[in-house]
mmCIF file with all atom_site columns, C-alpha atoms in Angstrom:
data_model
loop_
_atom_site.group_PDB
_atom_site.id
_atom_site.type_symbol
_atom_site.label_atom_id
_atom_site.label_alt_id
_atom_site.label_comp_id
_atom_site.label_asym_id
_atom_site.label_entity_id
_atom_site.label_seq_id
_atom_site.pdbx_PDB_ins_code
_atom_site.Cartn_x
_atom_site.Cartn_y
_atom_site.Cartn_z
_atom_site.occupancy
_atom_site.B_iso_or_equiv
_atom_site.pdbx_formal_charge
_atom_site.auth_seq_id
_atom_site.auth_comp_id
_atom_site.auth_asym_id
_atom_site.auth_atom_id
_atom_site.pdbx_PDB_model_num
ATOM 1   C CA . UNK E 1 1   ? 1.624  -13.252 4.192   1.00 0.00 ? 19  UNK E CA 1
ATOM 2   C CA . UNK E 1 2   ? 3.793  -12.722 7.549   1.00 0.00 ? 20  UNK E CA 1
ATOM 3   C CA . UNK E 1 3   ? 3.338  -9.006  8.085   1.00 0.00 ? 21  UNK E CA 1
ATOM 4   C CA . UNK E 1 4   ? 5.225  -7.621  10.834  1.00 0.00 ? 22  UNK E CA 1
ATOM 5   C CA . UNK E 1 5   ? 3.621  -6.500  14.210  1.00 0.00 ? 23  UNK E CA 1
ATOM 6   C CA . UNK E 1 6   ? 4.693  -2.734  14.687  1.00 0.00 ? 24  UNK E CA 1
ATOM 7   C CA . UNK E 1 7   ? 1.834  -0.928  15.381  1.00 0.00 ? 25  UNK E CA 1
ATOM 8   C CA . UNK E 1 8   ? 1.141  0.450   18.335  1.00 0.00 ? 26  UNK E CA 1
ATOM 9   C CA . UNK E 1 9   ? 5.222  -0.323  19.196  1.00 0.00 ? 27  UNK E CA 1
ATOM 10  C CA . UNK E 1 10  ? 8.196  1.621   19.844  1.00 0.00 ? 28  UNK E CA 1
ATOM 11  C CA . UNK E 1 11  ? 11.264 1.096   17.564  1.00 0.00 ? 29  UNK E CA 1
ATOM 12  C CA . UNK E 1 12  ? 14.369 1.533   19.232  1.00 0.00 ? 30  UNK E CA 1
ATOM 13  C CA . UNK E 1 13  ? 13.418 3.092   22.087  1.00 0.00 ? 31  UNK E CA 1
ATOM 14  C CA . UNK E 1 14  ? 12.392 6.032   19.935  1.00 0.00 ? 32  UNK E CA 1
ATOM 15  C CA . UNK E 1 15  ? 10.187 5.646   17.147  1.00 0.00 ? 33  UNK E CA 1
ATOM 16  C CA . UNK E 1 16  ? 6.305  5.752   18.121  1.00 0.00 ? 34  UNK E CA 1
ATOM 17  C CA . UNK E 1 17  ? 4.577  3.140   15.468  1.00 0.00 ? 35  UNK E CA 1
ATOM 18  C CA . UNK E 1 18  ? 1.152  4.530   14.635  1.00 0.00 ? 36  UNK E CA 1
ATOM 19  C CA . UNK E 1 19  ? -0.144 2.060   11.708  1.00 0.00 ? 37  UNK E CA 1
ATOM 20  C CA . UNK E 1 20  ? 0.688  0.463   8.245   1.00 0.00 ? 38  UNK E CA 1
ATOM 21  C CA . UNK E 1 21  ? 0.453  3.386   5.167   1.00 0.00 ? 39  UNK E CA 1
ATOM 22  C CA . UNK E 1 22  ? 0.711  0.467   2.720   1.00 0.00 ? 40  UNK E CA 1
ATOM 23  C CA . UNK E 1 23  ? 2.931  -2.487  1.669   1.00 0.00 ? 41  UNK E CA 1
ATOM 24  C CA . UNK E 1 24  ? 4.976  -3.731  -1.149  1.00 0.00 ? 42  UNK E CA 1
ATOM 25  C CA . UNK E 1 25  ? 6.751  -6.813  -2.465  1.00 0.00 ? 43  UNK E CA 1
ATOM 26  C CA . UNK E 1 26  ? 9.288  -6.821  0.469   1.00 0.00 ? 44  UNK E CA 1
ATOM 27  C CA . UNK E 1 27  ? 8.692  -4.026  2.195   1.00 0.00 ? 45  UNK E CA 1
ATOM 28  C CA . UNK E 1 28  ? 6.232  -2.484  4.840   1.00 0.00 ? 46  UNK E CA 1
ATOM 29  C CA . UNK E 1 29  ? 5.709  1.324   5.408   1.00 0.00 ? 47  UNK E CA 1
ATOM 30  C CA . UNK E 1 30  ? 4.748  2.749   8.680   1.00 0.00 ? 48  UNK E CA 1
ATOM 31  C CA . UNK E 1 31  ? 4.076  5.948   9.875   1.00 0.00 ? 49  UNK E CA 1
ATOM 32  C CA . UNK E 1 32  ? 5.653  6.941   13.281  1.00 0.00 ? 50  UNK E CA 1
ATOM 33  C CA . UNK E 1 33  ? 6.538  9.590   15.333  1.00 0.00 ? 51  UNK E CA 1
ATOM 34  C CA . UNK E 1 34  ? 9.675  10.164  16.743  1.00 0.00 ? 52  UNK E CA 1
ATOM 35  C CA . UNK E 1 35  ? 9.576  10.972  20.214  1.00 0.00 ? 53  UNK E CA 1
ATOM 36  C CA . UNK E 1 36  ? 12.940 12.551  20.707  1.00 0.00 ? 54  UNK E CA 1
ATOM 37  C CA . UNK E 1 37  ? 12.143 15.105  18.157  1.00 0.00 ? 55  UNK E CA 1
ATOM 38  C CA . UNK E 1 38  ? 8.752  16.284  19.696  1.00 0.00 ? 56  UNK E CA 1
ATOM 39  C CA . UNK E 1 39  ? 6.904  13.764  17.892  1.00 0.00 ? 57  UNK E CA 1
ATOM 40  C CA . UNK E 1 40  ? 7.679  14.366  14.233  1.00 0.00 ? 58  UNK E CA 1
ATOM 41  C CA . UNK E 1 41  ? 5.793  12.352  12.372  1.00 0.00 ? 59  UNK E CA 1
ATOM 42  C CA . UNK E 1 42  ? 8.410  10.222  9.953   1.00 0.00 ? 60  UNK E CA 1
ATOM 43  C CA . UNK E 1 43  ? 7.820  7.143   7.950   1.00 0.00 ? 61  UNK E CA 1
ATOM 44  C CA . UNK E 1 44  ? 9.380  3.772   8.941   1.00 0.00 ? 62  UNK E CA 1
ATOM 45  C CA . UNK E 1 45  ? 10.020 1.579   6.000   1.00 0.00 ? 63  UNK E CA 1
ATOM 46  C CA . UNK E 1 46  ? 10.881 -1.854  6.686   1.00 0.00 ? 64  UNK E CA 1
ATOM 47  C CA . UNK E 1 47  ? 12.315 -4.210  4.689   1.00 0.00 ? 65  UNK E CA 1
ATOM 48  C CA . UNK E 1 48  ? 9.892  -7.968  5.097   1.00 0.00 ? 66  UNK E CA 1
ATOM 49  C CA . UNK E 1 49  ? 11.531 -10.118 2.622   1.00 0.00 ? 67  UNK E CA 1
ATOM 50  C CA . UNK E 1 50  ? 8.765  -12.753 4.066   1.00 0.00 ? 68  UNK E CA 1
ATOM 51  C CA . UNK E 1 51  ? 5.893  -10.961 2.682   1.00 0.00 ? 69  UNK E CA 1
ATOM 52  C CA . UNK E 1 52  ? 5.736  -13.366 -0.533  1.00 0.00 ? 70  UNK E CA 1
ATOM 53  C CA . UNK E 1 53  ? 5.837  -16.299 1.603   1.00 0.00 ? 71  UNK E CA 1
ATOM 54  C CA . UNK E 1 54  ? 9.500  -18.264 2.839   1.00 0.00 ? 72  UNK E CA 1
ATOM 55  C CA . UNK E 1 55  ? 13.060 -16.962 0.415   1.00 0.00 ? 73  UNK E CA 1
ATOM 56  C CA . UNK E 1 56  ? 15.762 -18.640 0.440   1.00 0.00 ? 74  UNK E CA 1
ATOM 57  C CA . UNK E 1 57  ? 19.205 -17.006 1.648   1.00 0.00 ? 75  UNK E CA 1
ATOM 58  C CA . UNK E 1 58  ? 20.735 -15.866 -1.083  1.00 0.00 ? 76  UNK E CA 1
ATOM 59  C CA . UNK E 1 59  ? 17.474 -14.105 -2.133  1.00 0.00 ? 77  UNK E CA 1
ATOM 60  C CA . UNK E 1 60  ? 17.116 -13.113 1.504   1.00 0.00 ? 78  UNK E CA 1
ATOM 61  C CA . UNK E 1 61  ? 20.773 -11.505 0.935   1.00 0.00 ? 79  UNK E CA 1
ATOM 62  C CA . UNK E 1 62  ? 20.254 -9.978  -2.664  1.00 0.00 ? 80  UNK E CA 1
ATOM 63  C CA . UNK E 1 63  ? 17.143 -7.939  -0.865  1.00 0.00 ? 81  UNK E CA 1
ATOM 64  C CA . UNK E 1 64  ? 19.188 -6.705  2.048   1.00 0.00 ? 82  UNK E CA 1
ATOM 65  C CA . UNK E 1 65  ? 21.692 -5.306  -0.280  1.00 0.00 ? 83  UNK E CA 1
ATOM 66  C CA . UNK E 1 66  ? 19.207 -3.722  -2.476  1.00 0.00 ? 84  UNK E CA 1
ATOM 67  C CA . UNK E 1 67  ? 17.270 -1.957  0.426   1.00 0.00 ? 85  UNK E CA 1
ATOM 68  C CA . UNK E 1 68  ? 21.252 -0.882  2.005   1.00 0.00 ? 86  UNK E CA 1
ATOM 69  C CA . UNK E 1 69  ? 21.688 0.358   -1.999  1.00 0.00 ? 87  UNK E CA 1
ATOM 70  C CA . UNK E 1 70  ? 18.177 2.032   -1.552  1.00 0.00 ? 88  UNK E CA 1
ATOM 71  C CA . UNK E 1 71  ? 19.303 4.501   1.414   1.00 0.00 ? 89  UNK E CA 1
ATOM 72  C CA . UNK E 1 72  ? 23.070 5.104   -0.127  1.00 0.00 ? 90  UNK E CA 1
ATOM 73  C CA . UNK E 1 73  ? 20.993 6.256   -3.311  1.00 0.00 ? 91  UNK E CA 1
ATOM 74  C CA . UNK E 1 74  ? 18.979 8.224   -0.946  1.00 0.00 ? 92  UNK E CA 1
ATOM 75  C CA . UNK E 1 75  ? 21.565 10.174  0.580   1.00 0.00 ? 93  UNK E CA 1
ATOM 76  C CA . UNK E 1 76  ? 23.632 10.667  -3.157  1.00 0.00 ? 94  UNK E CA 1
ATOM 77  C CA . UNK E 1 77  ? 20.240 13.157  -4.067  1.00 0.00 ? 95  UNK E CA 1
ATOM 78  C CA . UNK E 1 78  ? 19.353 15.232  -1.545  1.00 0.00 ? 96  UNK E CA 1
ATOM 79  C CA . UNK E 1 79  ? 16.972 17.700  -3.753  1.00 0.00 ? 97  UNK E CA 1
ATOM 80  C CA . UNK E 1 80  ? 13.788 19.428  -3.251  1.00 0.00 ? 98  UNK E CA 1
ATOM 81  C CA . UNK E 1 81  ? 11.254 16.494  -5.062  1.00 0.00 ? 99  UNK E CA 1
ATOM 82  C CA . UNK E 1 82  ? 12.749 13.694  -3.365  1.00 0.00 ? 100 UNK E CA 1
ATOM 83  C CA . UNK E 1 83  ? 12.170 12.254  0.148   1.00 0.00 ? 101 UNK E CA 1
ATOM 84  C CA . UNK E 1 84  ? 15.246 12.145  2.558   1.00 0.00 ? 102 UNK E CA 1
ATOM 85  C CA . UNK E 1 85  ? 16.544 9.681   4.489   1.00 0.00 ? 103 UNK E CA 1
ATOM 86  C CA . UNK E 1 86  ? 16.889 10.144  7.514   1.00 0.00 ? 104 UNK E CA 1
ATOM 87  C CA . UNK E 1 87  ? 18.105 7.520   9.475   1.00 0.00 ? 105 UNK E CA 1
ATOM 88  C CA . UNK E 1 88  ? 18.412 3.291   9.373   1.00 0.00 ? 106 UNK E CA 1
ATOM 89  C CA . UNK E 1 89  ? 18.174 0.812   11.782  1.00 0.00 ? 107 UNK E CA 1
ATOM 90  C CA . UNK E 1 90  ? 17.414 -2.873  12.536  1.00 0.00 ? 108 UNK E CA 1
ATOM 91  C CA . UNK E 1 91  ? 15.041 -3.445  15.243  1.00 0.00 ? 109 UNK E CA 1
ATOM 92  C CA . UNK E 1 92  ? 12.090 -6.369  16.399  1.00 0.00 ? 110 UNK E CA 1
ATOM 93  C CA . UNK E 1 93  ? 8.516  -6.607  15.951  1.00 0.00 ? 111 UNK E CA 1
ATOM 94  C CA . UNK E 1 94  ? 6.308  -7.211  18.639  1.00 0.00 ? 112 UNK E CA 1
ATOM 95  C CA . UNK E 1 95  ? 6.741  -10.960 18.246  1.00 0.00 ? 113 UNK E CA 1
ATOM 96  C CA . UNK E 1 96  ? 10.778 -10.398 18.104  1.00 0.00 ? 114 UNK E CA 1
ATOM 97  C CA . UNK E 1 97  ? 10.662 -10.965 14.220  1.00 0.00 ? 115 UNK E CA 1
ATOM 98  C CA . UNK E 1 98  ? 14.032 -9.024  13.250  1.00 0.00 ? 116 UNK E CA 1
ATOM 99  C CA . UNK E 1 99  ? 13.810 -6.239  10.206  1.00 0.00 ? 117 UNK E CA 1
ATOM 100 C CA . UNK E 1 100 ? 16.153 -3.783  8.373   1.00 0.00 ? 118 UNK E CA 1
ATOM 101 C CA . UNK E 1 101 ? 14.732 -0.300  8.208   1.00 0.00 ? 119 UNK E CA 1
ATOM 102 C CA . UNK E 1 102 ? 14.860 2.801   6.546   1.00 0.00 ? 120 UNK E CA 1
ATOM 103 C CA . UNK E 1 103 ? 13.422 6.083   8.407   1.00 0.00 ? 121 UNK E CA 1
ATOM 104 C CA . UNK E 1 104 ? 12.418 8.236   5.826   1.00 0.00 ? 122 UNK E CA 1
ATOM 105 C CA . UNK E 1 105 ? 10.888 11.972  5.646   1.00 0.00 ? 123 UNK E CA 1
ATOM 106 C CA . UNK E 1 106 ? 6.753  12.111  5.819   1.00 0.00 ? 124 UNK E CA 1
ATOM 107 C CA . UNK E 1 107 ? 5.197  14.084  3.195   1.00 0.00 ? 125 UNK E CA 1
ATOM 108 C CA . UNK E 1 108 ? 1.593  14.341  4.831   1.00 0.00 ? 126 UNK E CA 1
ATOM 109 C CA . UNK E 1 109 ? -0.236 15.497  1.139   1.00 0.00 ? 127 UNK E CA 1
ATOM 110 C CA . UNK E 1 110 ? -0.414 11.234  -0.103  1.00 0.00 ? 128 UNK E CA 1
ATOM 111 C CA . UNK E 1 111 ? 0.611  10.276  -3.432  1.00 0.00 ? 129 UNK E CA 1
ATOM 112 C CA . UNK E 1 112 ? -0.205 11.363  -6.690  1.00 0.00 ? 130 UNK E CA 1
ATOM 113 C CA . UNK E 1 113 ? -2.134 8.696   -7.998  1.00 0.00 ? 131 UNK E CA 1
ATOM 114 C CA . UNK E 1 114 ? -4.873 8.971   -5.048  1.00 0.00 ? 132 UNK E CA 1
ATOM 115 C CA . UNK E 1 115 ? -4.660 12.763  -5.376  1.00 0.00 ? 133 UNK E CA 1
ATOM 116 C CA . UNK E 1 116 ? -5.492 12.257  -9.209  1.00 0.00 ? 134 UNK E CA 1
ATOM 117 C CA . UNK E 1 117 ? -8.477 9.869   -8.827  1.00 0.00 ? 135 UNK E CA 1
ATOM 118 C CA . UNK E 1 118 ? -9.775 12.341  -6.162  1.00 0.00 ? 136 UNK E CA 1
ATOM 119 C CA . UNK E 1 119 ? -9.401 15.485  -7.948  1.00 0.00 ? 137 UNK E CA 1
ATOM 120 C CA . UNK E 1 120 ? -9.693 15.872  -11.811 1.00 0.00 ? 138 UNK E CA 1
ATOM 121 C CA . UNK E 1 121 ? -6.502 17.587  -12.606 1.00 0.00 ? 139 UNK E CA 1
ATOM 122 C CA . UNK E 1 122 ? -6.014 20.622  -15.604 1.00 0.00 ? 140 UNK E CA 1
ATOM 123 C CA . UNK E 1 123 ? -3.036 20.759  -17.824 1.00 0.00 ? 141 UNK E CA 1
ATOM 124 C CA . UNK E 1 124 ? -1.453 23.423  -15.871 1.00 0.00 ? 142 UNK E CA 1
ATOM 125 C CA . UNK E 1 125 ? -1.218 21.597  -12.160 1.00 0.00 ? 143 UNK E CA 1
ATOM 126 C CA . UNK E 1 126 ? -0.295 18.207  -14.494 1.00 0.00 ? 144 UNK E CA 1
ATOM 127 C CA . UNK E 1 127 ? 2.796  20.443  -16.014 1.00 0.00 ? 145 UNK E CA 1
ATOM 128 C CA . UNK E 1 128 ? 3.834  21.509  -12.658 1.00 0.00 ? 146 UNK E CA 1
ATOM 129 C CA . UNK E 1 129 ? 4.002  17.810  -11.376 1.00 0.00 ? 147 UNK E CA 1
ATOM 130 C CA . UNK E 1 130 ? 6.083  16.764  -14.249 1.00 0.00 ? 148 UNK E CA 1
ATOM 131 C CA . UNK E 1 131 ? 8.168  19.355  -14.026 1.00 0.00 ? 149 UNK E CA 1
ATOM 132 C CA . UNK E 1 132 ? 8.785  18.572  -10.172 1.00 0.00 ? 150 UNK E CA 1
ATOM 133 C CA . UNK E 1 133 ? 8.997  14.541  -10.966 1.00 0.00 ? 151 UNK E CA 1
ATOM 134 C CA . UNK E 1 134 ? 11.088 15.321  -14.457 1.00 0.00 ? 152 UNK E CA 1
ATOM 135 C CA . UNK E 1 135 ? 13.934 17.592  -12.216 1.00 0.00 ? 153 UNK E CA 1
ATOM 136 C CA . UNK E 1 136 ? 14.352 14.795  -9.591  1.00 0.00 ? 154 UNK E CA 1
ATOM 137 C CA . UNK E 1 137 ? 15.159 12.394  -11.846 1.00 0.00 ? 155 UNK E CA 1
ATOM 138 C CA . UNK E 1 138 ? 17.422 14.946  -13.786 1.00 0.00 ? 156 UNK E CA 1
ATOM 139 C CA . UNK E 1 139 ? 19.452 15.796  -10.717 1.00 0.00 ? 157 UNK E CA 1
ATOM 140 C CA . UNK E 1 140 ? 19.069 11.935  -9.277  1.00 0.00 ? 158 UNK E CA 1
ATOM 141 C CA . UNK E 1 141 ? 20.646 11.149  -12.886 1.00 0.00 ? 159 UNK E CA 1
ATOM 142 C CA . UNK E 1 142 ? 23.342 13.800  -12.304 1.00 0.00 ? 160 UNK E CA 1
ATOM 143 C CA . UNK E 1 143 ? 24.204 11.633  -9.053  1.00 0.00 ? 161 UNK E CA 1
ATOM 144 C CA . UNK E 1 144 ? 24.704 8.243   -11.301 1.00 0.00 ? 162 UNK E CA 1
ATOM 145 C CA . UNK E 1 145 ? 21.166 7.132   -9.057  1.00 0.00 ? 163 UNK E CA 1
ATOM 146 C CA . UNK E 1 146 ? 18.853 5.469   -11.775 1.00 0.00 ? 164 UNK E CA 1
ATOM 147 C CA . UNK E 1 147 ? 15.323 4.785   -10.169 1.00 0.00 ? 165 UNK E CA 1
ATOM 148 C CA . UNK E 1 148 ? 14.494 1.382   -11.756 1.00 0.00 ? 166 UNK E CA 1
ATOM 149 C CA . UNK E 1 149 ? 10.266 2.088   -10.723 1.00 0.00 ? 167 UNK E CA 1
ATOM 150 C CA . UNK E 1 150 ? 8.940  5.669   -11.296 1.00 0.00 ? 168 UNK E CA 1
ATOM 151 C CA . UNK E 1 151 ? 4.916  5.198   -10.461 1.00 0.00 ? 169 UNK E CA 1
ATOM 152 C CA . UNK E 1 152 ? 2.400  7.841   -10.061 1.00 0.00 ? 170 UNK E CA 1
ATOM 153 C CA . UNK E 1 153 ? 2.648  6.582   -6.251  1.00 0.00 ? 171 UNK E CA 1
#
């Protein structure tokens, strides 16, 4: 599994890499600071198509134009319960290994599914959280965006 070198790296000249929140099929999410906004912290997620060993190209291509889909999406449902984007990019790891990336808003609280297995949780906070998850995908809906993978995560 080729994972890319970023921490402890700057991303275009602006983006302090602090370490690897987690990784998925093809992509890799970092958080990172950016340094020309007084270090906000931001998340950098960037697309590895790699990560489940070699692709061919026209895989290779298919995933590039899903994660470019991914961050039109993005900006079609700007709402309250849904992460903005904030920015794209393609950059080099440490060992020059080119990736696309999305920068994307850091919500410091984790995801529900830890929060869950930490913290036994009554009906009323579990109504709340639907309601929250349940009028993002309404209004993301209302946008023609259909998320494909809704996970507790």
């Amino acid at each position: 599994m080729p994972e890319l070198r970023l921490e402890n790296s700057i991303v275009d000249d602006r983006y302090l890499v602090d370490r690897c929140l987690g990784r998925g099929s093809y992509a890799e999410i970092f958080l990172a600071y950016d340094q020309a906004r007084h270090d906000e912290a931001l998340i950098i997620k960037a697309l590895n198509v790699t990560l489940q060993g070699s692709v061919d190209a026209e895989l290779e291509e298919t995933l590039i134009e899903n994660f470019q889909n991914e961050a039109i999406a993005l900006d079609k449902v700007r709402h309250p319960h849904i992460i903005r984007r904030l920015g794209h990019g393609t950059a080099a790891d440490l060992e020059g290994v080119p990736f696309h990336y999305l920068l994307l808003e850091y919500m410091p609280g984790g995801d529900l599914l830890s929060f869950c297995r930490n913290r036994p949780m009554g009906l009323d906070d579990a109504l709340v959280y639907f309601q929250q998850v349940a009028e993002a995908l309404a209004y993301a809906h209302s946008q023609q965006v259909i998320h494909h993978d809704i996970k507790p995560n």
